[in-house]
């Protein structure tokens, strides 16, 4: 059974620092992995999607990597800003599902201190 | 207007009420989803519709009843809910189901409180 874990559950860093968020999954048979951002009381905003054949994706200050063999993904945020404060979730799309059964981690709550 | 729109944003209902949540997507996608997000729990998939046909029902209690009249609209009909059903209900859409290669796009959710 596919499980997705995000550690730590919460992280606080000063503004300007580079940081890495971690995501691990137990079954490497996936179609893709997606990183989302969620602001309090809001829906999820898609940040990056990495197909299983890819190793990384970049968008602005964000870089996501994927290592299927080890069941890991990281989200790298460069030069963090207070506006980056939010909960970051990763989700995997496992192969073999009869329909879309995207599995989410519990998220990392990120706080950037001014 | 673009994206995924959910109404209402907030809903308070008693256990004997009947209400409906609405979701509309303007992305031309052919699959739509209902997710439930409870405090300190991962998102739970409730229902999946592909081309207006329900393809997944994740053991959801019958007091939740989905409806997909066309590929742009999705409803969640609620009746005789329990206080533990209080949560953020999120609608999402994607280009295909299962979305092997396409990202999910989410609405802002409906915050439901059952009293």
XYZ file of C-alpha atoms in Angstrom:
229
model
C 0.000 0.000 0.000
C 1.416 3.348 -1.030
C 2.147 5.741 1.818
C 3.433 9.286 1.571
C 5.332 10.894 4.431
C 6.472 14.461 4.875
C 8.965 15.354 7.558
C 9.120 17.677 9.383
C 5.493 18.545 10.015
C 6.483 22.156 10.649
C 9.508 24.298 9.843
C 10.435 27.879 10.719
C 13.382 29.662 9.086
C 14.517 33.290 8.785
C 13.876 35.195 5.599
C 16.486 34.809 2.885
C 17.519 31.266 3.694
C 17.465 28.443 1.204
C 15.499 25.441 2.430
C 14.536 21.906 1.484
C 11.258 20.140 2.140
C 11.200 16.365 2.065
C 8.699 13.830 0.802
C 9.053 10.051 0.841
C 6.841 7.358 -0.622
C 6.881 3.604 -0.158
C 6.142 2.293 -3.674
C 8.198 3.493 -6.626
C 5.520 2.507 -9.160
C 4.107 5.958 -9.781
C 3.033 7.985 -12.787
C 4.097 11.293 -11.305
C 4.578 13.312 -8.149
C 3.105 16.738 -7.577
C 3.950 19.477 -5.078
C 1.209 21.798 -3.870
C 0.990 24.865 -1.697
C -1.966 25.534 0.593
C -2.626 28.817 2.349
C -4.806 28.761 5.501
C -8.460 28.133 4.664
C -7.758 27.925 0.959
C -7.508 25.254 -1.679
C -4.338 23.748 -3.083
C -2.203 25.485 -5.676
C -0.120 23.261 -7.924
C 3.556 24.215 -7.848
C 5.386 21.535 -9.796
C 4.599 18.164 -11.332
C 7.363 15.663 -12.041
C 6.674 12.764 -14.353
C 8.139 9.399 -13.372
C 10.650 9.647 -16.230
C 11.949 13.014 -15.024
C 14.420 13.793 -12.276
C 13.586 17.419 -11.576
C 11.412 20.391 -12.436
C 12.065 24.069 -11.851
C 9.796 27.077 -11.574
C 11.298 30.364 -10.469
C 12.792 29.948 -6.996
C 11.404 26.430 -6.693
C 13.139 23.229 -7.724
C 11.650 19.791 -7.187
C 13.616 16.575 -7.549
C 12.470 12.993 -7.834
C 14.404 9.817 -7.027
C 12.001 6.986 -7.684
C 14.376 4.214 -6.708
C 14.787 5.589 -3.208
C 11.197 6.808 -2.947
C 12.130 10.411 -2.310
C 11.328 13.864 -3.546
C 12.581 17.223 -2.358
C 11.274 20.728 -2.870
C 14.043 23.313 -2.766
C 13.067 26.936 -2.119
C 15.758 29.502 -2.776
C 15.998 32.871 -1.026
C 12.874 32.326 1.067
C 10.402 35.180 1.576
C 7.626 35.724 4.153
C 5.120 35.168 1.329
C 6.374 31.607 1.041
C 4.767 30.824 4.401
C 2.166 28.134 3.777
C 1.652 24.385 4.022
C 3.405 22.395 1.320
C 1.994 19.036 0.297
C 3.341 16.365 -1.960
C 1.159 13.819 -3.696
C 1.940 10.712 -5.730
C -0.137 9.196 -8.498
C 0.385 5.429 -8.145
C 0.359 3.046 -11.078
C -2.128 0.232 -11.201
C -5.085 2.194 -9.898
C -8.464 1.647 -11.459
C -9.011 5.362 -11.254
C -7.257 8.387 -9.929
C -6.118 7.592 -6.397
C -3.621 10.317 -5.838
C -2.202 9.926 -2.345
C -1.248 12.983 -0.336
C 1.210 13.465 2.466
C 0.166 15.352 5.579
C 2.175 18.390 4.578
C 4.939 20.553 6.006
C 3.815 23.851 7.533
C 6.452 26.405 6.599
C 6.887 29.724 8.371
C 9.357 32.317 7.088
C 10.334 34.851 9.766
C 10.924 38.426 8.531
C -13.400 33.441 -15.289
C -10.869 30.624 -15.152
C -9.935 27.791 -12.832
C -12.075 25.855 -10.391
C -14.794 27.684 -8.465
C -16.551 26.339 -5.401
C -19.634 27.704 -3.664
C -20.445 28.425 -0.961
C -17.115 29.216 0.713
C -18.564 28.577 4.156
C -21.564 26.509 5.228
C -23.042 25.845 8.654
C -25.767 23.247 8.806
C -27.658 21.250 11.374
C -27.679 17.480 11.354
C -31.190 17.348 9.902
C -30.586 19.828 7.081
C -30.115 19.127 3.403
C -27.612 21.242 1.503
C -25.492 21.038 -1.632
C -21.962 22.042 -2.491
C -21.249 23.241 -6.007
C -18.102 23.090 -8.095
C -17.534 24.509 -11.555
C -14.411 24.250 -13.677
C -13.555 26.485 -16.600
C -10.468 24.582 -17.738
C -12.031 22.223 -20.264
C -11.056 19.231 -18.141
C -12.892 15.929 -18.367
C -12.398 14.605 -14.845
C -13.572 16.048 -11.538
C -12.985 15.037 -7.931
C -14.269 15.603 -4.413
C -11.731 15.542 -1.579
C -12.254 15.902 2.163
C -9.640 17.634 4.307
C -9.992 17.225 8.068
C -7.753 18.784 10.652
C -4.370 17.063 10.938
C -5.260 14.365 8.379
C -4.142 13.926 4.782
C -6.576 14.744 2.015
C -9.051 11.934 1.460
C -10.403 11.190 -1.995
C -14.192 10.817 -1.919
C -15.428 10.634 -5.505
C -14.043 10.716 -9.036
C -15.998 11.469 -12.203
C -14.608 10.982 -15.677
C -16.685 12.240 -18.612
C -19.624 12.617 -16.230
C -19.477 8.972 -15.171
C -18.585 8.066 -11.613
C -15.467 5.914 -11.709
C -14.543 5.893 -8.053
C -16.419 5.914 -4.779
C -14.020 5.604 -1.902
C -16.328 3.962 0.649
C -18.046 7.227 1.398
C -21.188 7.146 3.588
C -24.458 7.463 1.713
C -25.238 10.758 3.447
C -22.878 12.210 0.812
C -24.337 12.008 -2.685
C -22.401 13.319 -5.703
C -23.860 14.501 -8.972
C -22.081 15.388 -12.210
C -24.582 16.720 -14.781
C -21.853 17.670 -17.275
C -18.084 17.814 -17.474
C -17.956 21.350 -16.077
C -20.146 20.963 -13.005
C -19.983 18.781 -9.920
C -22.251 18.779 -6.890
C -22.069 17.157 -3.481
C -25.488 16.730 -1.890
C -25.471 16.512 1.889
C -28.151 15.160 4.227
C -28.315 14.065 7.862
C -24.633 14.772 8.411
C -22.727 14.176 11.616
C -20.514 16.638 13.509
C -17.450 14.614 12.453
C -18.262 15.495 8.842
C -17.145 19.053 9.555
C -14.165 19.654 7.272
C -12.894 21.513 4.232
C -14.370 19.968 1.086
C -12.217 20.483 -1.967
C -13.111 20.038 -5.594
C -10.455 19.366 -8.218
C -10.285 18.739 -11.935
C -7.798 17.269 -14.387
C -7.524 16.666 -18.088
C -8.013 12.923 -17.898
C -8.827 10.152 -15.488
C -6.755 8.567 -14.228
C -4.531 11.615 -14.661
C -1.340 9.769 -15.361
C 0.307 12.810 -16.757
C -1.837 15.786 -15.917
C -1.852 17.903 -12.764
C -4.795 18.388 -10.467
C -6.301 21.858 -10.209
C -8.131 22.645 -6.979
C -10.838 25.076 -5.970
C -10.652 27.070 -2.740
C -12.946 24.673 -0.951
C -16.106 24.877 1.133
C -15.583 25.036 4.887
C -18.426 22.932 6.303
C -19.469 23.011 9.943
C -22.112 20.577 11.151
C -23.776 21.580 14.409
